[in-house]
Short mmCIF file of N, CA, C and O and ligand atoms in Angstrom, two decimals:
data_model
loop_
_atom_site.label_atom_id
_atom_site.label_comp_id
_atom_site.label_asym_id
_atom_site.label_seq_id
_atom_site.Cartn_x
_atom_site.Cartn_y
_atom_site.Cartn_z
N UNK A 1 0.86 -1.20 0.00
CA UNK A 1 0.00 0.00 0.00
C UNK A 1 0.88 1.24 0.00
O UNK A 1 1.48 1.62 1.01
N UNK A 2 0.92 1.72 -0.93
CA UNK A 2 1.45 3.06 -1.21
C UNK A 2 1.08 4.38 -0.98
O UNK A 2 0.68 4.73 -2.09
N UNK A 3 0.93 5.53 -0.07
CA UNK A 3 0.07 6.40 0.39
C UNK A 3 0.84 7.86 0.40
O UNK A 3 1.97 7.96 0.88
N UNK A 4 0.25 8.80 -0.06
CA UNK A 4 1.04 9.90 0.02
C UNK A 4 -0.11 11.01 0.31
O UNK A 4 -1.22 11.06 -0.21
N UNK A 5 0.46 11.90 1.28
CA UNK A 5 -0.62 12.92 1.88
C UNK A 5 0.37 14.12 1.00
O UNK A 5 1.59 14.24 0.89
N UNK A 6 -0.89 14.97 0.41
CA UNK A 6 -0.38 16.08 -0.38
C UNK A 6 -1.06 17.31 -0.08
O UNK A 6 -2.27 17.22 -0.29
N UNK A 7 -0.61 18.62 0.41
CA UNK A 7 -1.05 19.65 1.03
C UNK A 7 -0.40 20.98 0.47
O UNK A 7 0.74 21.14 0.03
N UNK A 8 -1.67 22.13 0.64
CA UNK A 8 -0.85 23.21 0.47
C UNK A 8 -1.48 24.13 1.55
O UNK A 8 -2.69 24.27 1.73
N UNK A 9 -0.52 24.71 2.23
CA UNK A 9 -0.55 25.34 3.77
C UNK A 9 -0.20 26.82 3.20
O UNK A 9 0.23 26.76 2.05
N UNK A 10 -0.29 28.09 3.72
CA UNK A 10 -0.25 29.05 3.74
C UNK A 10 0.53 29.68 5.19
O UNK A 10 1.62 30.22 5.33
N UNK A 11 -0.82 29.25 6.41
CA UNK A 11 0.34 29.64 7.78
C UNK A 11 0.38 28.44 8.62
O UNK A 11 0.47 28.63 9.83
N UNK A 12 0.33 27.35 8.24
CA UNK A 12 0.45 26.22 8.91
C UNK A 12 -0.52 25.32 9.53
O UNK A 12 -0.39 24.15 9.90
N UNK A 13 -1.59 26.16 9.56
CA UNK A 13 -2.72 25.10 9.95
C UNK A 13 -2.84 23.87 9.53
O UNK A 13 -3.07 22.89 10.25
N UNK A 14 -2.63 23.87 7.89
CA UNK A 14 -3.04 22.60 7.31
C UNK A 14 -2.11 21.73 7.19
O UNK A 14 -2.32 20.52 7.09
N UNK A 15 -0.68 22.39 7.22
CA UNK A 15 0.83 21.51 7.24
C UNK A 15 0.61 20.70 8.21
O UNK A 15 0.46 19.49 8.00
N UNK A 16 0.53 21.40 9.84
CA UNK A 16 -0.02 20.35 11.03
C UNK A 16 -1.01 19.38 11.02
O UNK A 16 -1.10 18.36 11.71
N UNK A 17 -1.64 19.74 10.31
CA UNK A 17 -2.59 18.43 9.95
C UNK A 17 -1.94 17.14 8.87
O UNK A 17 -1.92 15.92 9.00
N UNK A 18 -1.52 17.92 7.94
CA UNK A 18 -0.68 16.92 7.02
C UNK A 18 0.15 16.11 7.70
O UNK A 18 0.13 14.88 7.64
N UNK A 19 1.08 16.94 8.51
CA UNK A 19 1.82 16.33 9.72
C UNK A 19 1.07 15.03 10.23
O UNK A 19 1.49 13.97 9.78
N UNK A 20 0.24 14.98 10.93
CA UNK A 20 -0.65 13.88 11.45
C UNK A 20 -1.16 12.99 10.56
O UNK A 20 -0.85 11.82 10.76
N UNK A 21 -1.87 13.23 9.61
CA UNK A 21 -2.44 12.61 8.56
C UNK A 21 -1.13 11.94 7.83
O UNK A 21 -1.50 11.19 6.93
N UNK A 22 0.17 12.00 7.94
CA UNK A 22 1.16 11.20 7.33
C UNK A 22 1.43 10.30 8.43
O UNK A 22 1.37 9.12 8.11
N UNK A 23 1.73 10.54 9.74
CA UNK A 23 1.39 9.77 10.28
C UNK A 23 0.75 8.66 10.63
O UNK A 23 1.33 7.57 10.59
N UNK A 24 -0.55 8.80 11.02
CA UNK A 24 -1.28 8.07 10.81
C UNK A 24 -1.50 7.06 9.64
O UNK A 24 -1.87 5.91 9.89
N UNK A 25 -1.23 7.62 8.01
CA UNK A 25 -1.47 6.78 7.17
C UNK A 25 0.04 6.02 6.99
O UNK A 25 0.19 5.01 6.31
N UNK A 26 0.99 6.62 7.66
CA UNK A 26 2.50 6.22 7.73
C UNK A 26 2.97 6.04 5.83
O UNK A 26 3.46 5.07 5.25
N UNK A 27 2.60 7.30 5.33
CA UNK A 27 2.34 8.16 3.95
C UNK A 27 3.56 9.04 3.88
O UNK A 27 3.93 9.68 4.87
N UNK A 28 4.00 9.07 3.06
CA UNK A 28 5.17 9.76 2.27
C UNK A 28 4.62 11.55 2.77
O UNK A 28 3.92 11.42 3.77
N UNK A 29 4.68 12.28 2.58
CA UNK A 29 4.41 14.07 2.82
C UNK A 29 5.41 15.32 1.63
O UNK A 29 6.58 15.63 1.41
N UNK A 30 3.93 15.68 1.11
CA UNK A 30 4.62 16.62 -0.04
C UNK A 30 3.72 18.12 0.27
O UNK A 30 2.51 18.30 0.17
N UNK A 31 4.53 18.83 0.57
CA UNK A 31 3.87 20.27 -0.11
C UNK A 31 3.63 20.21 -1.42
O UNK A 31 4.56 19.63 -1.97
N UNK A 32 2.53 20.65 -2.39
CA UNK A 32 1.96 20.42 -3.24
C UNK A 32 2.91 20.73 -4.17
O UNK A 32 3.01 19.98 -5.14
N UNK A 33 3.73 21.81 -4.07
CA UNK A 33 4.77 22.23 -5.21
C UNK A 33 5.91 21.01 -5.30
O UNK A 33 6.52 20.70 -6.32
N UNK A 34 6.02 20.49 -4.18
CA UNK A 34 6.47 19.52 -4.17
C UNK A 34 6.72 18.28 -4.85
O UNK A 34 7.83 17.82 -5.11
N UNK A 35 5.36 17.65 -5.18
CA UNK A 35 5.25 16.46 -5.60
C UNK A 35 5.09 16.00 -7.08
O UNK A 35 4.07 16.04 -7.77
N UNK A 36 6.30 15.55 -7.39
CA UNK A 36 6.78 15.34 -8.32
C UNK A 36 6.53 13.76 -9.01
O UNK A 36 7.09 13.19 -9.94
N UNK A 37 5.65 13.42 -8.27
CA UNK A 37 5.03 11.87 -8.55
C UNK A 37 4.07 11.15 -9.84
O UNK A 37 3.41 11.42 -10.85
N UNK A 38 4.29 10.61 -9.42
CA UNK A 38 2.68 9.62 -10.36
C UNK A 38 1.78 9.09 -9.59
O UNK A 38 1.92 8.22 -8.72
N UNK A 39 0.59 9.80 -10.03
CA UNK A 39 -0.94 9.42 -9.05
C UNK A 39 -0.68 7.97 -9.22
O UNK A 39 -0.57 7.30 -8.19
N UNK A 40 -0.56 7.33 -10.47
CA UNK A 40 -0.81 5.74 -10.94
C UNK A 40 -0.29 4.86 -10.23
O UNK A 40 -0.62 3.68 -10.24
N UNK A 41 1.05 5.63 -9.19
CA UNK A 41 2.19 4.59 -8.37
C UNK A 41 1.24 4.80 -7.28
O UNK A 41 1.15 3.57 -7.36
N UNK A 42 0.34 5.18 -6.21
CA UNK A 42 0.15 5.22 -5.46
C UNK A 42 -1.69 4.65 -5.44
O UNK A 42 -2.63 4.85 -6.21
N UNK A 43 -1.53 3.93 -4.21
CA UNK A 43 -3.13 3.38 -3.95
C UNK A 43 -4.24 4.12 -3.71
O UNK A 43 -5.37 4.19 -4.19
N UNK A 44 -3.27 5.00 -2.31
CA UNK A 44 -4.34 5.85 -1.76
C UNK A 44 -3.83 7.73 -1.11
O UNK A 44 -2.70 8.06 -0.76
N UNK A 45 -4.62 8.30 -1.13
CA UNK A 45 -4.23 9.84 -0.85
C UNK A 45 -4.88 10.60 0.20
O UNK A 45 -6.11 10.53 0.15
N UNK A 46 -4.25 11.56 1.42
CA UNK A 46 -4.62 12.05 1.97
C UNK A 46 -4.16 13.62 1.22
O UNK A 46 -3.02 13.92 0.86
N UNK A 47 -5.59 14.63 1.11
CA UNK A 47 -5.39 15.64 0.57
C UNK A 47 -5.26 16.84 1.51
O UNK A 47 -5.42 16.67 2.72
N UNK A 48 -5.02 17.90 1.06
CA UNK A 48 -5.07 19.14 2.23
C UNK A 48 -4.81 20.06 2.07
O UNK A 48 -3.63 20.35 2.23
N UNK A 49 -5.94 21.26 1.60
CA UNK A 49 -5.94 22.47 1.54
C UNK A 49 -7.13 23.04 2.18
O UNK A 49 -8.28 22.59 2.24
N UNK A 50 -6.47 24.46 2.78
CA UNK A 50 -7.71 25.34 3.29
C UNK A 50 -8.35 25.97 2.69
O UNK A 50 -7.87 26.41 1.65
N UNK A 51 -9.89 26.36 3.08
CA UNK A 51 -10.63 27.30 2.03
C UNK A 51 -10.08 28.36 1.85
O UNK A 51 -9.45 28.89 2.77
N UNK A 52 -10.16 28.87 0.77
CA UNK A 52 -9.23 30.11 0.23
C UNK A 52 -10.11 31.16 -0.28
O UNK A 52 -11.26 31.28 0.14
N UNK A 53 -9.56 31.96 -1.22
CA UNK A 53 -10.22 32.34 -2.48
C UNK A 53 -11.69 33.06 -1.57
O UNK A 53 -11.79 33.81 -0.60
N UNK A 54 -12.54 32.48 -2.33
CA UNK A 54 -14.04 32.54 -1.67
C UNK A 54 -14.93 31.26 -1.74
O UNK A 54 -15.85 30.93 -2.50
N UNK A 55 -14.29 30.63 -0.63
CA UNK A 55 -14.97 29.18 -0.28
C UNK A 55 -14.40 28.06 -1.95
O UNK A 55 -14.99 27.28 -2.70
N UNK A 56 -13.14 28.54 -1.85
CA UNK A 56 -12.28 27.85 -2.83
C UNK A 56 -11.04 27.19 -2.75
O UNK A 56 -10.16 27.79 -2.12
N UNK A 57 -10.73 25.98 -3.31
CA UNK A 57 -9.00 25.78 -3.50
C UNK A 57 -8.19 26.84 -3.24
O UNK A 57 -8.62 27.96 -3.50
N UNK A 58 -7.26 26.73 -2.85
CA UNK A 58 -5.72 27.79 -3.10
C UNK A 58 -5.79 27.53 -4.91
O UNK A 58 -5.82 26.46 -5.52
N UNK A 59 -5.79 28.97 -5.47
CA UNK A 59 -5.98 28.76 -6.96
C UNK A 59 -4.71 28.49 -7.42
O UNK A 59 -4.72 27.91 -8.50
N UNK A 60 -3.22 28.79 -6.82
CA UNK A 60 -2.10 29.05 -7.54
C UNK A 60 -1.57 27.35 -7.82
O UNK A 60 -1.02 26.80 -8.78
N UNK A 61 -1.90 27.01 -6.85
CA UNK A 61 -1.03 25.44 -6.63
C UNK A 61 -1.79 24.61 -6.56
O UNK A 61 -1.87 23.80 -7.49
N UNK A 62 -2.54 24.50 -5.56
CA UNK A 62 -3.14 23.20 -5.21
C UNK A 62 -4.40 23.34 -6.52
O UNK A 62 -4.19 22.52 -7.42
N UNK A 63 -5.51 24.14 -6.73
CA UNK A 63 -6.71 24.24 -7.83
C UNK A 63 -5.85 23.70 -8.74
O UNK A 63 -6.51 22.78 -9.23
N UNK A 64 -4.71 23.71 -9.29
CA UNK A 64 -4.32 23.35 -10.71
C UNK A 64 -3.83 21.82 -10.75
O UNK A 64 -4.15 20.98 -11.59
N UNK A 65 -2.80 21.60 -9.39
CA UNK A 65 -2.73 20.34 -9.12
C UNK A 65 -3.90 19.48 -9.34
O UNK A 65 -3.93 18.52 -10.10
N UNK A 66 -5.10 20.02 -8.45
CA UNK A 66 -6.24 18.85 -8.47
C UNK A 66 -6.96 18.40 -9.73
O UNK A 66 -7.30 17.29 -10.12
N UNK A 67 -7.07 19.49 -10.18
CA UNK A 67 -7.63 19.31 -11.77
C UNK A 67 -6.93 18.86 -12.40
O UNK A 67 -7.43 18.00 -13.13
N UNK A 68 -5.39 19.07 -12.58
CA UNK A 68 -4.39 17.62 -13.01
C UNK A 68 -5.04 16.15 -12.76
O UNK A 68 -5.23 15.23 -13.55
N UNK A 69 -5.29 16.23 -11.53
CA UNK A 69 -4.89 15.01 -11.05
C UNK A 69 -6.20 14.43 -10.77
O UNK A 69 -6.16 13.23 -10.49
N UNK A 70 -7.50 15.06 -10.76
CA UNK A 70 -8.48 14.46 -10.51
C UNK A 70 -9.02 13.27 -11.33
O UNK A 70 -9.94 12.73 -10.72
N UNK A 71 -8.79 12.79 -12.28
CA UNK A 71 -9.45 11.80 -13.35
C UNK A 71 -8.60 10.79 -12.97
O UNK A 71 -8.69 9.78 -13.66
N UNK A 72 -7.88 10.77 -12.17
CA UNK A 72 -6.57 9.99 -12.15
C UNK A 72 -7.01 8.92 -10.57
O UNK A 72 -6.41 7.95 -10.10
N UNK A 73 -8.20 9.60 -10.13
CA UNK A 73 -8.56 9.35 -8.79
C UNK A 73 -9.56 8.39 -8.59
O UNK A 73 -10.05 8.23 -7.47
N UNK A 74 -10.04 7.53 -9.87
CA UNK A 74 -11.32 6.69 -9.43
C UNK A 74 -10.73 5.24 -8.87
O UNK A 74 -9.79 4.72 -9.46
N UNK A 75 -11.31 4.65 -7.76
CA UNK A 75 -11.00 3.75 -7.02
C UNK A 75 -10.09 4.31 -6.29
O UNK A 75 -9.31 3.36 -6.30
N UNK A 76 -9.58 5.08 -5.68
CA UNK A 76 -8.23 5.05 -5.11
C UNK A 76 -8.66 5.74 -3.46
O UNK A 76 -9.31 6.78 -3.31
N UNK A 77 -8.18 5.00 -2.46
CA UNK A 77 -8.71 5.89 -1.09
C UNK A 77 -8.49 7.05 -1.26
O UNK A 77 -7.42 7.41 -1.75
N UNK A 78 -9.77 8.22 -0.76
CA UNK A 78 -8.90 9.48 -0.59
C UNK A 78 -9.21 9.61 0.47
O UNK A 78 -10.09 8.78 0.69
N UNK A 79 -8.90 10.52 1.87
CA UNK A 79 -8.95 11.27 2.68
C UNK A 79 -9.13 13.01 2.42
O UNK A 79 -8.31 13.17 1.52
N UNK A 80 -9.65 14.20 2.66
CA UNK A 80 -9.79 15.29 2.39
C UNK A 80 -10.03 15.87 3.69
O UNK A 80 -10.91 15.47 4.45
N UNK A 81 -8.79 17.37 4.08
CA UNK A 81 -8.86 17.92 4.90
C UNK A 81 -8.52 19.34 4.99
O UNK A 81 -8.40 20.15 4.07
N UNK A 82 -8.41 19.47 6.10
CA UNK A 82 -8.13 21.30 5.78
C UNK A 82 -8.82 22.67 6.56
O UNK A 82 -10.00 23.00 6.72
N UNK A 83 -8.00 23.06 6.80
CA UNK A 83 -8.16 24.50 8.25
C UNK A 83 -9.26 25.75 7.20
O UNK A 83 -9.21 25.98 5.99
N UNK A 84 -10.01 26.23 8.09
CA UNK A 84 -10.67 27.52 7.50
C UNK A 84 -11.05 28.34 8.49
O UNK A 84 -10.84 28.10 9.68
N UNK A 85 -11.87 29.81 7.84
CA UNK A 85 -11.90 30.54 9.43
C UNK A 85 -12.52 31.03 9.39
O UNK A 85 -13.10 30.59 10.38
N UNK A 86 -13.34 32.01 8.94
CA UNK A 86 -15.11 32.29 8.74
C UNK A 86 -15.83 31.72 8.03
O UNK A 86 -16.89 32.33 7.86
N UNK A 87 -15.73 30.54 7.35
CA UNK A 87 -17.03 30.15 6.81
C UNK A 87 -17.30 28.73 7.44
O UNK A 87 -17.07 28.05 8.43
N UNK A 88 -18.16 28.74 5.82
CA UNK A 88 -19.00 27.35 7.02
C UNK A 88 -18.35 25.82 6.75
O UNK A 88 -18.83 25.02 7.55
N UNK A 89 -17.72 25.42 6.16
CA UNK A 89 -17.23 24.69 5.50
C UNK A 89 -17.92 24.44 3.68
O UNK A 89 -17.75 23.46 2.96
N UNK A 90 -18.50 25.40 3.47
CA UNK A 90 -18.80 25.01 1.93
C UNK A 90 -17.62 24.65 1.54
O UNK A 90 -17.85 23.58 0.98
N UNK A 91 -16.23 24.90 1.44
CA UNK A 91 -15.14 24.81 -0.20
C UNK A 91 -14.87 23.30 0.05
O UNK A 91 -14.48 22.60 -0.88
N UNK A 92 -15.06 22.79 1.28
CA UNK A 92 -15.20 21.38 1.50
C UNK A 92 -15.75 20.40 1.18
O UNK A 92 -15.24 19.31 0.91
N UNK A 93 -17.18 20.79 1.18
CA UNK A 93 -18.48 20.42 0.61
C UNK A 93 -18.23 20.38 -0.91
O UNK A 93 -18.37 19.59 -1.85
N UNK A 94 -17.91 21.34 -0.75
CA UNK A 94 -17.59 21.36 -2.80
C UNK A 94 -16.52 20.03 -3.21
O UNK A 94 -16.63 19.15 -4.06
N UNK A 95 -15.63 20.27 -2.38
CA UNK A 95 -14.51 19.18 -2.77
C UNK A 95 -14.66 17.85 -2.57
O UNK A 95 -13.83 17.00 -2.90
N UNK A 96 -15.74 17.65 -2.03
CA UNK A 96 -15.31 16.41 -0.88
C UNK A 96 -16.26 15.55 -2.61
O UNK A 96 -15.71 14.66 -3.25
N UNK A 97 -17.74 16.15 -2.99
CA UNK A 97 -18.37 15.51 -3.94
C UNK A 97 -17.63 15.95 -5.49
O UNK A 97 -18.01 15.50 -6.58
N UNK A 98 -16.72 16.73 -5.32
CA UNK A 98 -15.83 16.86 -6.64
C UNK A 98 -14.74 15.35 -6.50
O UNK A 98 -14.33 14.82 -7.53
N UNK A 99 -14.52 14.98 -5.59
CA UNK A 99 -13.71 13.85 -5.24
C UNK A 99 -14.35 12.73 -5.24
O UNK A 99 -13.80 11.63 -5.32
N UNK A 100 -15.72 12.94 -5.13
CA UNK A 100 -16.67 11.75 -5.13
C UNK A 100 -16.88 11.32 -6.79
O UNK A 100 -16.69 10.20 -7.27
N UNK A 101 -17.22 12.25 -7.33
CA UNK A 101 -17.91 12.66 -8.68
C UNK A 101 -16.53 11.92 -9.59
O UNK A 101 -16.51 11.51 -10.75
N UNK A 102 -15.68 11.95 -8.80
CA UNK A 102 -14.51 11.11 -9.75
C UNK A 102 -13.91 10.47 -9.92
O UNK A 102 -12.96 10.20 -10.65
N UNK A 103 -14.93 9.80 -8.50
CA UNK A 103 -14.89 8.09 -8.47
C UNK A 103 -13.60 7.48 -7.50
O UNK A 103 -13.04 6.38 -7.47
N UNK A 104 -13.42 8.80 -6.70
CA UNK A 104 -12.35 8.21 -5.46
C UNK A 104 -13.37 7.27 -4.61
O UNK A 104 -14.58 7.33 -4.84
N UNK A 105 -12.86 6.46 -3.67
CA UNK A 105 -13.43 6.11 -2.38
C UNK A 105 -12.85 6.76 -1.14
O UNK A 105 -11.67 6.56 -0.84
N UNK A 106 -13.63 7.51 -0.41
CA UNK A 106 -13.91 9.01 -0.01
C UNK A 106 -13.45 8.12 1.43
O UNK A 106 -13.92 6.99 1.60
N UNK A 107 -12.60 8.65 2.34
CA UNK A 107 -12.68 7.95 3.95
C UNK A 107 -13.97 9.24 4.57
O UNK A 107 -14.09 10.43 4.30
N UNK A 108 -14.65 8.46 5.35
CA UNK A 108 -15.68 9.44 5.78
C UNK A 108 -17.08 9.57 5.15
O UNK A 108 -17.41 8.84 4.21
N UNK A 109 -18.04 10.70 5.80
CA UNK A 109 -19.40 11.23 4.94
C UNK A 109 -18.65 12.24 3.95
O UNK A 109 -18.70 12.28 2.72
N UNK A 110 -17.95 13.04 4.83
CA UNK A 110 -17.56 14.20 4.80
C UNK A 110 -15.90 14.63 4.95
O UNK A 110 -15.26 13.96 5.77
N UNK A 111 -15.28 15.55 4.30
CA UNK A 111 -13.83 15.82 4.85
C UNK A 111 -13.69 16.22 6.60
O UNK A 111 -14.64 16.14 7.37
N UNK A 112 -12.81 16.51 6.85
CA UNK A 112 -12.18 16.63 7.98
C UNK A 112 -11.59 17.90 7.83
O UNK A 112 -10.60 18.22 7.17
N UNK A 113 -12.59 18.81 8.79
CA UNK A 113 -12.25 20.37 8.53
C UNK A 113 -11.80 20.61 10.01
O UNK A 113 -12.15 19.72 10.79
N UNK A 114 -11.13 21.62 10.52
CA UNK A 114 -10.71 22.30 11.67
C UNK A 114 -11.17 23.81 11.94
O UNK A 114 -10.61 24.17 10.91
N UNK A 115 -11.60 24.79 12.35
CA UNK A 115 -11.59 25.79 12.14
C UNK A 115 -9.92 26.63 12.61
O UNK A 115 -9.87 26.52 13.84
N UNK A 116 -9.12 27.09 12.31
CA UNK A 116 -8.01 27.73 12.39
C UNK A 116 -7.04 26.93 12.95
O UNK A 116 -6.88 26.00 12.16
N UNK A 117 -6.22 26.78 14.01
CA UNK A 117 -5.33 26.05 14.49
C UNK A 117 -5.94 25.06 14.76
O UNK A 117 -7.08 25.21 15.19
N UNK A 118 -5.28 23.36 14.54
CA UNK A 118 -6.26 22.01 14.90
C UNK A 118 -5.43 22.25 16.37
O UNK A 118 -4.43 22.96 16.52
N UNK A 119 -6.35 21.24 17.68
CA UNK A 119 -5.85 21.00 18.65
C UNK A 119 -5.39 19.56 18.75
O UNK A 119 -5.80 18.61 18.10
N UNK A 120 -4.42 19.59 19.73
CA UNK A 120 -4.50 18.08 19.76
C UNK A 120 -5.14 17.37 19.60
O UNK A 120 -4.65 16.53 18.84
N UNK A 121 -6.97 16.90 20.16
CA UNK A 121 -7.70 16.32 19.56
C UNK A 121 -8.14 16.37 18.19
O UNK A 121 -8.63 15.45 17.54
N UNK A 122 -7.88 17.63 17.81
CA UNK A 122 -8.09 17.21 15.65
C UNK A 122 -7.19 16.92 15.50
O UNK A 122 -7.30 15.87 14.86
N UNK A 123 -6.07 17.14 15.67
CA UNK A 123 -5.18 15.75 15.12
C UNK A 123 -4.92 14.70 15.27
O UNK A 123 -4.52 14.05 14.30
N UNK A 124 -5.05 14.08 16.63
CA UNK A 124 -5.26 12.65 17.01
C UNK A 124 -6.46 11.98 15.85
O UNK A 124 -6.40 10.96 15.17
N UNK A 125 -7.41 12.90 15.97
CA UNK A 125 -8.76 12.31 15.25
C UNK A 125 -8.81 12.53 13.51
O UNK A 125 -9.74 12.18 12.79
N UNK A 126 -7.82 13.04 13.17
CA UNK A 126 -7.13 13.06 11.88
C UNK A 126 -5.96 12.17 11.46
O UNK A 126 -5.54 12.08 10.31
N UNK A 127 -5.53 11.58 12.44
CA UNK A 127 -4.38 10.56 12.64
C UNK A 127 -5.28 9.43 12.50
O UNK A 127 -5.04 8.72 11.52
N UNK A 128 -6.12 9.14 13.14
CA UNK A 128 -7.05 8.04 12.84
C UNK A 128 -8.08 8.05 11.67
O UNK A 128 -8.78 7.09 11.31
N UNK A 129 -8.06 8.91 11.30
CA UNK A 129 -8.84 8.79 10.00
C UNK A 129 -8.13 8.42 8.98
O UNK A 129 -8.48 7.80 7.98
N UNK A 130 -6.66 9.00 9.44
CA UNK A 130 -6.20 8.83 7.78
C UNK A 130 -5.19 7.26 8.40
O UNK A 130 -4.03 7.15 8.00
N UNK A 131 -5.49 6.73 8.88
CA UNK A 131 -5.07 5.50 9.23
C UNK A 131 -5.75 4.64 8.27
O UNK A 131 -5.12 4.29 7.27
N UNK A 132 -7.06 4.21 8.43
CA UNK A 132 -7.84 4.12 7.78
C UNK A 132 -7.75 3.89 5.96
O UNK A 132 -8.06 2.86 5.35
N UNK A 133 -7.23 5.16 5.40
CA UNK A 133 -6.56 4.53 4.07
C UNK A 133 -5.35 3.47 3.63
O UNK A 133 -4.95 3.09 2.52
N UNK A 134 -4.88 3.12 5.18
CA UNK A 134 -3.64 1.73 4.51
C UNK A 134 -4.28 0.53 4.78
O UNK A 134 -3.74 -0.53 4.47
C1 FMN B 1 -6.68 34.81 0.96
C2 FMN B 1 -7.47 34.04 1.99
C3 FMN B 1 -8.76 33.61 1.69
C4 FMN B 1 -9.50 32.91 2.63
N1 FMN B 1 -10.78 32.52 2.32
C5 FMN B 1 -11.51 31.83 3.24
C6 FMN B 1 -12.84 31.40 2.94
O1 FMN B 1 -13.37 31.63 1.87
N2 FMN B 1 -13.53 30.74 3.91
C7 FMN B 1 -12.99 30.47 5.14
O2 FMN B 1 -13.65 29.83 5.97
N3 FMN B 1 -11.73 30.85 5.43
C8 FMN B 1 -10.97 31.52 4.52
N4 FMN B 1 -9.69 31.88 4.81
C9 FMN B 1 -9.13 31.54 6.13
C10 FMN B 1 -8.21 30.33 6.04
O3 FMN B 1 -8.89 29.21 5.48
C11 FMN B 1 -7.71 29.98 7.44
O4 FMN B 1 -6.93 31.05 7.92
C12 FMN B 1 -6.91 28.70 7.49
O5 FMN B 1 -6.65 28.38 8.85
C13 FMN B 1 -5.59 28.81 6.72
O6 FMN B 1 -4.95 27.55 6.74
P1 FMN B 1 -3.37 27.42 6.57
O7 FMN B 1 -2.75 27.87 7.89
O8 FMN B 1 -3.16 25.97 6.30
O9 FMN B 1 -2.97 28.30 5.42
C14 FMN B 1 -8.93 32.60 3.89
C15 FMN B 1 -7.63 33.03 4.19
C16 FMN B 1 -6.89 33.73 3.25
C17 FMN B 1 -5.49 34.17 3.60
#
């Protein structure tokens, strides 16, 4: 089982989560500019960006990554997570059935959102979720 958690953080909220979520899936860890891979080598994915924009992807990196890489995603575990701070979790909502819609197998109903800094308990409970994909 091959697993790689891929994130794009701004002030760290979501890195700390990535942090855990590699953990837990005991997953390789790329900042999104980072990853220089092939979706095809890997089984399963923990994702991670915060709402941005207006209840959107980070447009520069991660929005372009995903749309790369989304067709590339049917059958394959995903996990989906990610820090936000006034809204409600819509860009989540959006993502979580954009990830559905393309035929990943989704861990969860729903992603795994935090509002601003996770505490120890969101990450323990993000450590176990993304356990779950190996
Ligand atoms: C440019 C910008 C746009 C943002 N847009 C939203 C938004 O639409 N909805 C929301 O809930 N939070 C929004 N936020 C807040 C971030 O999602 C929040 O600060 C989050 O914790 C950042 O995660 P990070 O530390 O991983 O970068 C925005 C923040 C920035 C800087």
């Amino acid at each position: 089982m091959k697993t790689a958690v891929i994130y794009w953080s701004g002030t760290g909220n979501t890195e700390a989560m990535a942090k855990a979520a590699a953990e837990g899936a005991n997953a390789e860890l790329f900042a999104v500019s980072e990853f220089g891979g092939n979706v095809a080598d890997y089984d399963a994915f923990a994702f991670g960006c915060p709402a941005m924009g207006a209840e959107v992807l980070e447009e520069e990196e991660f929005e372009p990554f995903f749309t790369d890489i989304e067709g590339s995603l049917s059958g394959k575990k995903v996990l989906l997570f990610g820090s936000y701070g006034w809204g409600d979790g819509e860009w989540m909502r959006n993502w979580y059935d954009r990830a559905k819609a393309a035929g990943a197998e989704l861990i969860g109903d729903e992603g795994f959102i935090v509002n601003d800094a996770p505490s120890d308990d969101d990450l323990a409970k993000l450590k176990a979720l993304a356990a779950e994909l190996a």
